[in-house]
Each structure stands twice: as C-alpha cells, then as structure tokens.
Tab-separated table of C-alpha atoms and ligand atoms in Angstrom:
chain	number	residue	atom	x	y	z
A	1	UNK	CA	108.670	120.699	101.663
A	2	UNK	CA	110.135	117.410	103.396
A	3	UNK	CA	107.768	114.562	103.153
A	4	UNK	CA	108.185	112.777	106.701
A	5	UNK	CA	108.012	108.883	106.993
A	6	UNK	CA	106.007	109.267	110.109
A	7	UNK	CA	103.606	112.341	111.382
A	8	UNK	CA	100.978	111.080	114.161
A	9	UNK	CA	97.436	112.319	113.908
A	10	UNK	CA	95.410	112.948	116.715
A	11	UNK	CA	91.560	114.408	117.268
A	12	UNK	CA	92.662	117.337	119.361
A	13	UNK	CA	89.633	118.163	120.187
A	14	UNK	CA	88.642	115.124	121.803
A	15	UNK	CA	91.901	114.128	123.389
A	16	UNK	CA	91.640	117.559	125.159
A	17	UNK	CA	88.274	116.528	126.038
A	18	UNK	CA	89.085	113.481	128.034
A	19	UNK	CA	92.319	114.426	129.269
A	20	UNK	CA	90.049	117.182	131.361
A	21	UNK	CA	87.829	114.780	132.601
A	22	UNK	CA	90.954	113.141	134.304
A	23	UNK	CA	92.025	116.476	135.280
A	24	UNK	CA	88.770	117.714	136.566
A	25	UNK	CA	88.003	114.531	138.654
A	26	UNK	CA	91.765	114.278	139.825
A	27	UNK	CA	92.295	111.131	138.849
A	28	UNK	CA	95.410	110.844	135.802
A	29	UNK	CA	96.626	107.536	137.416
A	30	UNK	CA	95.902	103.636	137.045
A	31	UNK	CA	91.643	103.189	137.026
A	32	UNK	CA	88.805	105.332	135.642
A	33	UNK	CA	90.038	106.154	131.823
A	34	UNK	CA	92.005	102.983	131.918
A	35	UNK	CA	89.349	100.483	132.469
A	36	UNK	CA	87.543	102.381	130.048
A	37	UNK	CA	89.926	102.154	127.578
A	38	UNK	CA	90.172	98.388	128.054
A	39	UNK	CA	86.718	98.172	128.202
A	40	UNK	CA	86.634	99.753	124.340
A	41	UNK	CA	89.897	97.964	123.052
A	42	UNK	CA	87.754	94.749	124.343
A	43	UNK	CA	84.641	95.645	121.862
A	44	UNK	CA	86.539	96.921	119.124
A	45	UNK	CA	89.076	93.566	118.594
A	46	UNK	CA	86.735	91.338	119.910
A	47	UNK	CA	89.331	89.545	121.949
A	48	UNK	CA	87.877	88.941	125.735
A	49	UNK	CA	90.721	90.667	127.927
A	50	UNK	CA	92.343	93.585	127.264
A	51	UNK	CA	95.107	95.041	129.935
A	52	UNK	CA	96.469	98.452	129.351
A	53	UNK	CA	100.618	98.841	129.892
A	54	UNK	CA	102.531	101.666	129.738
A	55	UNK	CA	104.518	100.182	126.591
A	56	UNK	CA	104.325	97.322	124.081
A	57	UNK	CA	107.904	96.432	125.326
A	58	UNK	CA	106.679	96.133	129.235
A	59	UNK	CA	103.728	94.244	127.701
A	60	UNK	CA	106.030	91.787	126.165
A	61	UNK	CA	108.490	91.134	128.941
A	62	UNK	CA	105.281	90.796	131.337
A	63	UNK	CA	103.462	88.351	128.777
A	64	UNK	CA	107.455	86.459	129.000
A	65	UNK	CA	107.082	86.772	132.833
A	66	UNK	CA	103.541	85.306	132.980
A	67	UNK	CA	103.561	82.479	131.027
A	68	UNK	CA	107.242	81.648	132.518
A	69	UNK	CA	105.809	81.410	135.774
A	70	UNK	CA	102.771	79.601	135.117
A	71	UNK	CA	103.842	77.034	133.308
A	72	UNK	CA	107.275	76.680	135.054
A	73	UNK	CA	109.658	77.310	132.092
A	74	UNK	CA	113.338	77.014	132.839
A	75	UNK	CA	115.870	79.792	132.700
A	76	UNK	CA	117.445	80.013	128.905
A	77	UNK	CA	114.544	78.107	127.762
A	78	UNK	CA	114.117	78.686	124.226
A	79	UNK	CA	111.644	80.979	122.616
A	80	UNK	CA	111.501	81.388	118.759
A	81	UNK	CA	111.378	84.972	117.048
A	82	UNK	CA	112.402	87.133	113.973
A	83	UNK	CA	115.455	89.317	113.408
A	84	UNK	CA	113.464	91.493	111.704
A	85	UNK	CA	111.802	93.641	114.222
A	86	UNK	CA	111.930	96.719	116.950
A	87	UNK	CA	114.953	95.427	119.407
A	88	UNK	CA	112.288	95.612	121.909
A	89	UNK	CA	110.561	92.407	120.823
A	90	UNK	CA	114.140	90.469	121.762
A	91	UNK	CA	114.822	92.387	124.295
A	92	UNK	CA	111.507	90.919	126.107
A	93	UNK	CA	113.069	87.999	125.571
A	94	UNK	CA	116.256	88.585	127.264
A	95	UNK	CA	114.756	90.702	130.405
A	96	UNK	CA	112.665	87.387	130.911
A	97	UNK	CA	116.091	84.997	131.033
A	98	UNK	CA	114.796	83.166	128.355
A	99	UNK	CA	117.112	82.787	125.234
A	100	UNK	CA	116.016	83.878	121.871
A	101	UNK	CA	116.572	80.970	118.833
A	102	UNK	CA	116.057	83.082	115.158
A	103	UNK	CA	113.901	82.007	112.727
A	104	UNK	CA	114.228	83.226	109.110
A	105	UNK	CA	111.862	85.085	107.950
A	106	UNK	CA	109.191	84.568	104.291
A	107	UNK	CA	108.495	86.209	100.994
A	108	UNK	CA	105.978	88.356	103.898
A	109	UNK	CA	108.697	89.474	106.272
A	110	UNK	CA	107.040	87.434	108.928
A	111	UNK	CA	108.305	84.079	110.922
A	112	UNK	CA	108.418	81.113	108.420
A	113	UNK	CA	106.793	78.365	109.412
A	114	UNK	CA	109.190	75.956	107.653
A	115	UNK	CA	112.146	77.237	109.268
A	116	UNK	CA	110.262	77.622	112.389
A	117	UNK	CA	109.926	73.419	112.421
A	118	UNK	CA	113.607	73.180	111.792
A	119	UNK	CA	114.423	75.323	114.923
A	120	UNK	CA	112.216	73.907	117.373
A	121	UNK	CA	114.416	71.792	120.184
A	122	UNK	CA	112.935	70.046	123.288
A	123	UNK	CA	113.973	73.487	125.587
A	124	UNK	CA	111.524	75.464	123.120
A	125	UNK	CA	108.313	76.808	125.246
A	126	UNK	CA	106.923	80.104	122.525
A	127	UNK	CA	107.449	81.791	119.378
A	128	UNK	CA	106.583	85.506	118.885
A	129	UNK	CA	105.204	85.732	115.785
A	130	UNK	CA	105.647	89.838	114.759
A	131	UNK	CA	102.761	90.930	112.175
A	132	UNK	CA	105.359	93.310	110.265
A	133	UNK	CA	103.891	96.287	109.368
A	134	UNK	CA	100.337	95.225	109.824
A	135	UNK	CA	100.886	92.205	107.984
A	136	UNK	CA	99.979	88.507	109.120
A	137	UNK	CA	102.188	86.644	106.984
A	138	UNK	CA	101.485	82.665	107.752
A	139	UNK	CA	100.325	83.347	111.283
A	140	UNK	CA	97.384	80.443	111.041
A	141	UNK	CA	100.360	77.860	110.495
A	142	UNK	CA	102.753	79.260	113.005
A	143	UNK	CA	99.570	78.964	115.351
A	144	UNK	CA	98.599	75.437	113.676
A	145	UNK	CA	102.524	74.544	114.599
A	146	UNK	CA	102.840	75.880	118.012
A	147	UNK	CA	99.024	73.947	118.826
A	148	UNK	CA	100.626	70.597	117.735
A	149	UNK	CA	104.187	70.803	119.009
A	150	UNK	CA	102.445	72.706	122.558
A	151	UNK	CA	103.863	75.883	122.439
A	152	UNK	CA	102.637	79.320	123.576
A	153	UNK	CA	102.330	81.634	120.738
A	154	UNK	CA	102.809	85.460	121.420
A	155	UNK	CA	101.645	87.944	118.845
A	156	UNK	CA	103.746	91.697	118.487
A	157	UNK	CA	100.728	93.451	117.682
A	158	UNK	CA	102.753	96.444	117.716
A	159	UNK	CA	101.731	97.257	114.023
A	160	UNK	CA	98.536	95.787	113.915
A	161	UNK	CA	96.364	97.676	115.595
A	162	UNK	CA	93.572	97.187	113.077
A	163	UNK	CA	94.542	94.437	111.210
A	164	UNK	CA	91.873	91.574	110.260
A	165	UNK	CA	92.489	88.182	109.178
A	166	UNK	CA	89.374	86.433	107.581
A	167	UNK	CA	87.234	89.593	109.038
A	168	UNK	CA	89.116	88.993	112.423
A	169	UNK	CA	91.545	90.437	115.196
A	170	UNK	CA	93.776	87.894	114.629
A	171	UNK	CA	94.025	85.469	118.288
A	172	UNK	CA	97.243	84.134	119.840
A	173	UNK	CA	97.795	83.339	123.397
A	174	UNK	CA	98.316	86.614	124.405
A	175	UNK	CA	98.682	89.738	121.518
A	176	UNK	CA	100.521	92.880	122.993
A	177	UNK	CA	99.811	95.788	121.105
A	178	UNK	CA	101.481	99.348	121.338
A	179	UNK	CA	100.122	102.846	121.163
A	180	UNK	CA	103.284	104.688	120.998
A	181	UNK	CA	103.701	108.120	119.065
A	182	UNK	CA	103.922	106.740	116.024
A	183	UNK	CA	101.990	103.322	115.721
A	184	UNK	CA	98.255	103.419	113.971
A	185	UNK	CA	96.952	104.356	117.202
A	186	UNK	CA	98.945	107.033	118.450
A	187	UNK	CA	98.841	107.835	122.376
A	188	UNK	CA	102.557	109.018	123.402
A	189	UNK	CA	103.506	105.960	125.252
A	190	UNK	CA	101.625	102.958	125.917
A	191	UNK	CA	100.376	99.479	124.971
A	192	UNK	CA	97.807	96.637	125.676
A	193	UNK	CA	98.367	93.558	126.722
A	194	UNK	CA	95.536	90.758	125.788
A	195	UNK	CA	95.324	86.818	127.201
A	196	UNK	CA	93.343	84.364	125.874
A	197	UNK	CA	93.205	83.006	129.223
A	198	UNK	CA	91.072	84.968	132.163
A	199	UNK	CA	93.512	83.328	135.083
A	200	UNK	CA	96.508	84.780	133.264
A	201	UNK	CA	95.065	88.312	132.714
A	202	UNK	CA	94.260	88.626	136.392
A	203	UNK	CA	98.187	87.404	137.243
A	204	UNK	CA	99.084	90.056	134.646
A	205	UNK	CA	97.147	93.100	136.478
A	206	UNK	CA	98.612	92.287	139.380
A	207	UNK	CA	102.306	92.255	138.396
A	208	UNK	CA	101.862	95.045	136.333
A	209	UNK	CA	101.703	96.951	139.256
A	210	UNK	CA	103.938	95.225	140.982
A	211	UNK	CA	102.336	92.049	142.654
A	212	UNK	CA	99.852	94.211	144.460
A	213	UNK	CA	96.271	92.614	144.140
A	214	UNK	CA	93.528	95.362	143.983
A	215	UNK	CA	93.936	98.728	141.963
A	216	UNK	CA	93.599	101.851	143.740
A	217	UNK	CA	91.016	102.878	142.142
A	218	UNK	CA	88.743	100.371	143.117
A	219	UNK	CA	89.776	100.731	146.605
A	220	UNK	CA	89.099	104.586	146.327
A	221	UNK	CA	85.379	103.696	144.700
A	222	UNK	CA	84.452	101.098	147.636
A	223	UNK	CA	84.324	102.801	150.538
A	224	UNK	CA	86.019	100.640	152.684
A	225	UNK	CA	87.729	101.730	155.383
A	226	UNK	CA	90.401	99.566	154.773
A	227	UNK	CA	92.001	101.555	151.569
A	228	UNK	CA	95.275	101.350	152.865
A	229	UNK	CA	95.236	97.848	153.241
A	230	UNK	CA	96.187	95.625	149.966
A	231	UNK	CA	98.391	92.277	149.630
A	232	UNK	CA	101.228	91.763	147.439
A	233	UNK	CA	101.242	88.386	146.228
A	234	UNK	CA	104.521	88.257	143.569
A	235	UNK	CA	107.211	90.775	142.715
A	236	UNK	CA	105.810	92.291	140.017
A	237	UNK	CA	106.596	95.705	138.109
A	238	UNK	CA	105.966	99.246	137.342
A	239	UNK	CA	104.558	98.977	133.802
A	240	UNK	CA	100.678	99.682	134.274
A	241	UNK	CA	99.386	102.099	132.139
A	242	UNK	CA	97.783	105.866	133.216
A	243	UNK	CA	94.520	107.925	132.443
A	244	UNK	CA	96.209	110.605	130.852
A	245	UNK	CA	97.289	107.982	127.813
A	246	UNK	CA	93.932	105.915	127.898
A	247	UNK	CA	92.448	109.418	127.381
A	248	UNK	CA	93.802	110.016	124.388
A	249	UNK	CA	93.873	106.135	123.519
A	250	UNK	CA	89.865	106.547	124.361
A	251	UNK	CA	89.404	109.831	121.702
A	252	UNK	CA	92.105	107.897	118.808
A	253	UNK	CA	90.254	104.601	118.363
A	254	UNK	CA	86.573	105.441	117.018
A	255	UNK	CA	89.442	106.879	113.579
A	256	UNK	CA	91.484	103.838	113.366
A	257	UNK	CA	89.470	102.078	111.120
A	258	UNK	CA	89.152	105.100	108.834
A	259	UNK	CA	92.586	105.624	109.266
A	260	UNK	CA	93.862	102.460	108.480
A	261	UNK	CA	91.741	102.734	105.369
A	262	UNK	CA	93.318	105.859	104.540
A	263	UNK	CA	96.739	103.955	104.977
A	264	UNK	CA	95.704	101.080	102.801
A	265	UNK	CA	94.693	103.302	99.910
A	266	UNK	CA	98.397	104.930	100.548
A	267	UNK	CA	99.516	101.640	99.715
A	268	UNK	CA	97.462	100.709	97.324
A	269	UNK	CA	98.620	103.504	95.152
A	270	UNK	CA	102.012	103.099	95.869
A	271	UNK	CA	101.322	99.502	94.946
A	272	UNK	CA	99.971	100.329	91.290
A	273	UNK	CA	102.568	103.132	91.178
A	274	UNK	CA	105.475	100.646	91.489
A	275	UNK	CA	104.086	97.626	89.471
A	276	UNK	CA	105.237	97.961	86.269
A	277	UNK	CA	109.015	98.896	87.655
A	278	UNK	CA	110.957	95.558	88.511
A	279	UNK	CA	113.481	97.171	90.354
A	280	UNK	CA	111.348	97.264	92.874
A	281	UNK	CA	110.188	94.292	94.876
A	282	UNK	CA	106.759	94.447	96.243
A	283	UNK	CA	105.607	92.822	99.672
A	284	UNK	CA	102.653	90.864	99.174
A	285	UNK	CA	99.983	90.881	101.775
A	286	UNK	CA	98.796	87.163	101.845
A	287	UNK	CA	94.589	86.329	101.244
A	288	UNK	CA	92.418	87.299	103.588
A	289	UNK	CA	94.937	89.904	105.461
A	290	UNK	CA	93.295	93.149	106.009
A	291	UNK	CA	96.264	94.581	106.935
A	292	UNK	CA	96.813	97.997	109.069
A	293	UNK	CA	99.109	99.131	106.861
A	294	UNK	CA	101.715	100.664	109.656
A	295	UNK	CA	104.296	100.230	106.960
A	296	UNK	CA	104.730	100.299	103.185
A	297	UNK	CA	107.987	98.744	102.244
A	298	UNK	CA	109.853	97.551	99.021
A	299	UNK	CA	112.675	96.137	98.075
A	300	UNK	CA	115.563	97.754	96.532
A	301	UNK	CA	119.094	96.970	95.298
A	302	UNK	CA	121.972	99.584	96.287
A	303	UNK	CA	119.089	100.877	98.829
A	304	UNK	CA	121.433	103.487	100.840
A	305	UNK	CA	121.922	105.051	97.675
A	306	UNK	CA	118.152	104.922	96.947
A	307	UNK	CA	117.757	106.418	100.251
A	308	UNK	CA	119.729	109.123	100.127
A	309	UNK	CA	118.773	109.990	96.851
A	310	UNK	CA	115.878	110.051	97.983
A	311	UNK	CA	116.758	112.681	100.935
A	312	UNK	CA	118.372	114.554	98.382
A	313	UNK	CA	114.536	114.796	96.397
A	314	UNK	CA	112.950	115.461	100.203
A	315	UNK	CA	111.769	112.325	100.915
A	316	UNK	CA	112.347	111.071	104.380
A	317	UNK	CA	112.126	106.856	103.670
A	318	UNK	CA	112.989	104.484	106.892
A	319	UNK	CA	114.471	100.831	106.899
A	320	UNK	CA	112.378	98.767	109.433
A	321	UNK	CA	114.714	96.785	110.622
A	322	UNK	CA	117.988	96.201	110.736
A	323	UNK	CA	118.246	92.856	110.754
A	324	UNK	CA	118.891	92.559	114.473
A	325	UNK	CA	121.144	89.627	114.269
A	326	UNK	CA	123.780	92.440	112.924
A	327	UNK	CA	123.726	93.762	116.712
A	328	UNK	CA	126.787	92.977	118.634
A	329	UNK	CA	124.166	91.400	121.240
A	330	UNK	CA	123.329	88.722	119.151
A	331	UNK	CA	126.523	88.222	116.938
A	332	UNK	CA	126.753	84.412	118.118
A	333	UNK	CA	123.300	83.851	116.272
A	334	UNK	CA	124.791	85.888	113.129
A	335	UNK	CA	124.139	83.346	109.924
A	336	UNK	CA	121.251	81.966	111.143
A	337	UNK	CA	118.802	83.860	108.866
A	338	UNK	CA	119.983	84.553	105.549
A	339	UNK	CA	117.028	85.641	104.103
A	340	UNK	CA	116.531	88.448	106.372
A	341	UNK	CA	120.147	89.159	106.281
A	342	UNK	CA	119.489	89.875	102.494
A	343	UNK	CA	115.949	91.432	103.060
A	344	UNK	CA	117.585	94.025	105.876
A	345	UNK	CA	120.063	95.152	103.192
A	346	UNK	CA	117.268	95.908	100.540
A	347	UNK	CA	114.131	96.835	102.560
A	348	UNK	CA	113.081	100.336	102.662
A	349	UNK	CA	109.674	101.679	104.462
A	350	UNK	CA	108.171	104.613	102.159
A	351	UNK	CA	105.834	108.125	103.683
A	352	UNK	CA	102.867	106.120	105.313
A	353	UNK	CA	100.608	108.326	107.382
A	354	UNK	CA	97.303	110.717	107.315
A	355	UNK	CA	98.778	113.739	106.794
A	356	UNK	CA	99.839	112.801	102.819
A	357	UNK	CA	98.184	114.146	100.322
A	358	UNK	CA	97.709	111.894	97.133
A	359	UNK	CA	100.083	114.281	94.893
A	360	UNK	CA	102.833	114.170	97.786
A	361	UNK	CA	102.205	109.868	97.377
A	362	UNK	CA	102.782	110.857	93.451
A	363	UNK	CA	105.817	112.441	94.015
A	364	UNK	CA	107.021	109.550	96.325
A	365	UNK	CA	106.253	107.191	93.803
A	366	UNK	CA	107.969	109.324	90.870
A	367	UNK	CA	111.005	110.075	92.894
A	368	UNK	CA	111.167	106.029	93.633
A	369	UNK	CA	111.071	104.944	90.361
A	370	UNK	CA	113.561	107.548	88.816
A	371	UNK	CA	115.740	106.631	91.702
A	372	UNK	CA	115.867	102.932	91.106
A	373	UNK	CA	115.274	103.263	87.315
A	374	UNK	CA	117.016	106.993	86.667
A	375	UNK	CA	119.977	108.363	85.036
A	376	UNK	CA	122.501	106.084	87.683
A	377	UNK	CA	121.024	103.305	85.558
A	378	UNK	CA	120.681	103.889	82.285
A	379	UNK	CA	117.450	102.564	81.237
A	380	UNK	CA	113.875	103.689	81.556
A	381	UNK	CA	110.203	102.629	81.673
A	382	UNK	CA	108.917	103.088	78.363
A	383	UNK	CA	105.060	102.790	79.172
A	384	UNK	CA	104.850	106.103	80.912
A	385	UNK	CA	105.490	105.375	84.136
A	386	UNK	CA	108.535	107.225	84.018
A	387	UNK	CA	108.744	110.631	84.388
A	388	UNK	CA	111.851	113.409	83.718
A	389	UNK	CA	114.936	112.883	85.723
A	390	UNK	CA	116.545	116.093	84.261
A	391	UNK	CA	114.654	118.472	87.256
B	1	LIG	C1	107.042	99.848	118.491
B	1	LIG	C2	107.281	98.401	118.582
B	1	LIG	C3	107.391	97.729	119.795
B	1	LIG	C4	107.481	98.446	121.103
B	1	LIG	O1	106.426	99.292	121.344
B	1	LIG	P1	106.514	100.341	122.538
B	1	LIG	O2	105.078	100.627	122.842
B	1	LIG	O3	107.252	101.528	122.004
B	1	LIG	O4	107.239	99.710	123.669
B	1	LIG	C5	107.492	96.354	119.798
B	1	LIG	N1	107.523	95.661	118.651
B	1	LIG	C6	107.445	96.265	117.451
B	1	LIG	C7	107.438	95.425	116.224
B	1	LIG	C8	107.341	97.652	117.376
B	1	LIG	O5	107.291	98.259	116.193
C-alpha cells in the first residue's frame, strides 16, 4: 500500500459533536463557535489576541493591510521574506502593494539574519519570518534585528501550530497561523490571525468583515432593537472565519500536543534512521526549538530521481518549496538567493503524519537510504544500516 506524505486526522466524534451544536442552534456563521475557538487558541499559545480567518493567506494579506494603514507605509514599500515557502506568503505581499525584497535563507531553511541586514534599505517597513516546517530557525535575531532597525516582524505560523521556543509560542507582531486540511491542526479551511497589539486586533475584526464594526452575533445576543443598524468604518474584506470550521478547530486542538509529539518521534526516528548515511543531509532544529514537526525534510543530490524512485517503492515524498524565485512572477529577483536556489533543488519532505505506523517509517527510511546509497551508486553502508536492494 502507498504511503501518503499527508493524511489529516480528525476526532470524528467530537467534530460531529460541535458541528451539531451549530446546527442545532442555527448559527454556522461568524460568532458563537468562533469566539470560542479564539477564546481556546488564546489559552493554549498564550499569546493575548487571537482572530479567527477563513485562511492563513487572508490572515496574511489582512496583517499587510493593517499594519500598512496604521503606520502609513507607502505603496511598493519594501517587506523582507523567503523564497522558500507556500506562494501564499508572497502573494500577501503583493495583494497588499507592497514589494517583496528576498532574503536567503540558513543551514535551518528559515530567513538569515545576516543576509537579512544586507537587504534592509530605507523603504523597508517588515520581514515575514516563515517557521519552515515547524521550525524557528534564528527567529530571536530576526526579531532582535527588526526591534533595532524598527521594523514590524510577521510570523507564517502556518506550520507551527504547536511549536515552542524556550517552552514558548514563539511572539512576533502579529503570527498568522493556518488550519487548512493538511497543517497540524487540521480544520478544512481556515486560519488565525494574532496581534501583539489590542488596537490593531480590533482594526483587524473589523476589516475582516469588511469594515463593519460589530459582529452579528453580538447584535443578535443584545437585544437591541437596533440589529439592523451597524457602521462601516474602512473597506475591509470577506475573510472572517465560520462556526462550522471553529467547530472542528474547537474538537482538533485538546490532540495537537499529542500529535505533534507523535510527529516529533516520526522524526526522530527518521533522524537516527538517516544518520549514519551522508548522502543525506539532515535539517537541524536549532536549541531550544520544540518544533511541530509539520515537515520532515532532507537533503538529497539527483532528488527527482530519489523521488521517483521512491514512487516506484510506494512512497509518496513532497518538495516544500520550490524555490519561488523560479516563478515567472518573480524572475526579476531570480539570483538573489543562492542558497535556496541550491536547497530547492535538493530538499525533499518525507511521510509525516498520525496515521504511520513505525514499520511503514522503517520502510521509508530503508527505501531512502537504498535510494540514495543503492545499486545507482555503487557503494553501501557497511554497519547495517543498509538493507537488500535486490527486492
Ligand atoms: C499553508 C500555508 C499558508 C497558507 O495557509 P492557508 O490557510 O491555506 O491559506 C501560508 N504559508 C505557509 C508556509 C503555508 O504552508
């Protein structure tokens, strides 16, 4: 049988549970399970607001929109980022008519904070710092940087739903998170959107439902005879998130942090699996990271090849990301990042999710090192770790 990259989890049960409350009361929309939902994403991170969106990639174009507004950046203003992430998090950064300047990325796949100084001109007002795969890479000296040189630092929480850092939910000026199908905490579509600053979450809940300044559902709980009546106060958009998702956001979280366990002990066997093979470059996960493990990646050489061998041993592997500085969109920033540029040719994102069994994680790790140490190459491990290529 096919081992898939990806295959979301979800406590059926209790999903079903909540989603009939919102079906039983009548109420699937913006309200109720949502401010519940924010209410629990609050206590679980720690972090003191918490705005559910119906995407991490709304959340990031509103975070954009915000904090353009507010502090009165310019049009093509400059905001700092990785080419190695989900489109989505550059795309934010286009819908906002800001322009996106690349930084290369470390030995952690996240923003280097050395190249990050090089890049930074007087138009430069953020950097999105993108915790790949769960990972925090140097975020305390991006944040250290961005303090002294006064610039707003998003975090792409996207994969880090879980992650600590010294014990932590790591803090930025605003973290967006996303609980689409297949992130750590699996909803179908949606994502939360968290400010450090209280004046900025309010603007955000307004234009996340486009400018208008009280929620339905609070006008529905009042009484008032004046329901009808609300204000709109900017031009906001349609990217507030539902009860039907917080719901089953509501019945996922109490497992993430037995999941994510779960997917760190993935990796960790993966990681003694692989240590003894040089062909294959591990990711280190810096001190103090407990990271949410929403990938396990390595680097390979000739890693189509290893990919479709791979395929061909029924092993479904991913590549997270194409370095997106290879898109026609952004051809003019092309050589800007070599290290990525080499990284996006070798990475390779193994079978990470609950549904492995540790014999399936053997057999990943078996096929990977035959693959990158096999027949095709003529050599072996001679301590063990290999096992027959002649199946
Ligand atoms: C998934 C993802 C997003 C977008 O999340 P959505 O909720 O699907 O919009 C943004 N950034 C990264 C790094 C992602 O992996």
């Amino acid at each position: 049988m096919t081992i898939q990259l990806f295959v979301p989890t979800f406590d059926v049960e209790n999903c079903l549970k909540e989603v009939r409350e919102c079906l039983d009361k009548g109420w699937t929309g913006l309200g109720f399970k949502t401010d519940r939902f924010e209410a629990a994403w609050k206590t679980y991170t720690g972090l003191p607001h918490a705005h559910f969106v119906n995407s991490a990639t709304s959340g990031l174009h509103l975070a954009l929109d915000v904090f353009m507004n507010e502090g009165g950046w310019n049009h093509g203003d400059e905001v700092l980022t990785t080419p190695l992430t989900f489109v989505s998090t550059n795309h934010a950064i286009l819908y906002a008519g800001l322009e996106p300047v690349f930084v290369d990325v470390d030995e952690h796949l996240c923003l280097d904070p050395n190249d990050l100084l090089r890049k930074i001109t007087p138009h430069t007002r953020a950097a999105i710092f993108v915790g790949l795969g769960g990972n925090t890479g140097r975020f305390e000296r991006v944040r250290e940087i961005c303090r002294q040189k006064g610039l707003v630092l998003l975090l792409d929480a996207a994969h880090m739903a879980g992650t600590r850092l010294h014990g932590e939910t790591p803090r930025a000026d605003v973290s967006v998170y996303s609980f689409q199908a297949v992130k750590n905490l699996p909803t179908a579509d949606s994502g939360m959107i968290c400010f450090a600053d209280e004046r900025l979450d309010a603007i955000a809940r307004k234009k996340s439902w486009l400018g208008i300044n009280r929620n339905t559902y609070e006008r529905a709980s009042d009484g008032s005879a004046y329901k009808w009546r609300y204000d709109v106060e900017y031009v906001g958009f349609k990217y507030h998130g539902n009860s039907i998702m917080a719901a089953i956001g509501l019945a996922q979280l109490p497992h993430l942090d037995s999941d994510n366990d779960r997917r760190r002990a993935i990796a960790a066997r993966y990681e003694a699996g692989f240590s003894r093979n040089k062909r294959i470059e591990l990711i280190p996960t810096p001190n103090g990271c407990l990271s949410a493990r929403h990938l396990y990646q390595v680097g390979v050489d000739r890693r189509d090849e290893v990919l479709n061998s791979l395929a061909g041993r029924g092993i479904n592997a991913g590549v997270h990301y194409r370095n997106n500085l290879d898109y026609p969109m952004f051809a003019a920033h092309r050589l800007t990042c070599p290290r990525a540029s080499r990284q996006s040719e070798r990475l390779l994102s193994l079978p990470l999710h609950l549904r492995l069994t540790d014999a399936e994680v053997e057999r990943v790790i078996d096929a990977l090192n035959d693959c990158t140490l096999g027949e095709a190459h003529g050599e072996r491990i001679d301590d063990g770790l290999a096992r027959s290529t002649s199946a």
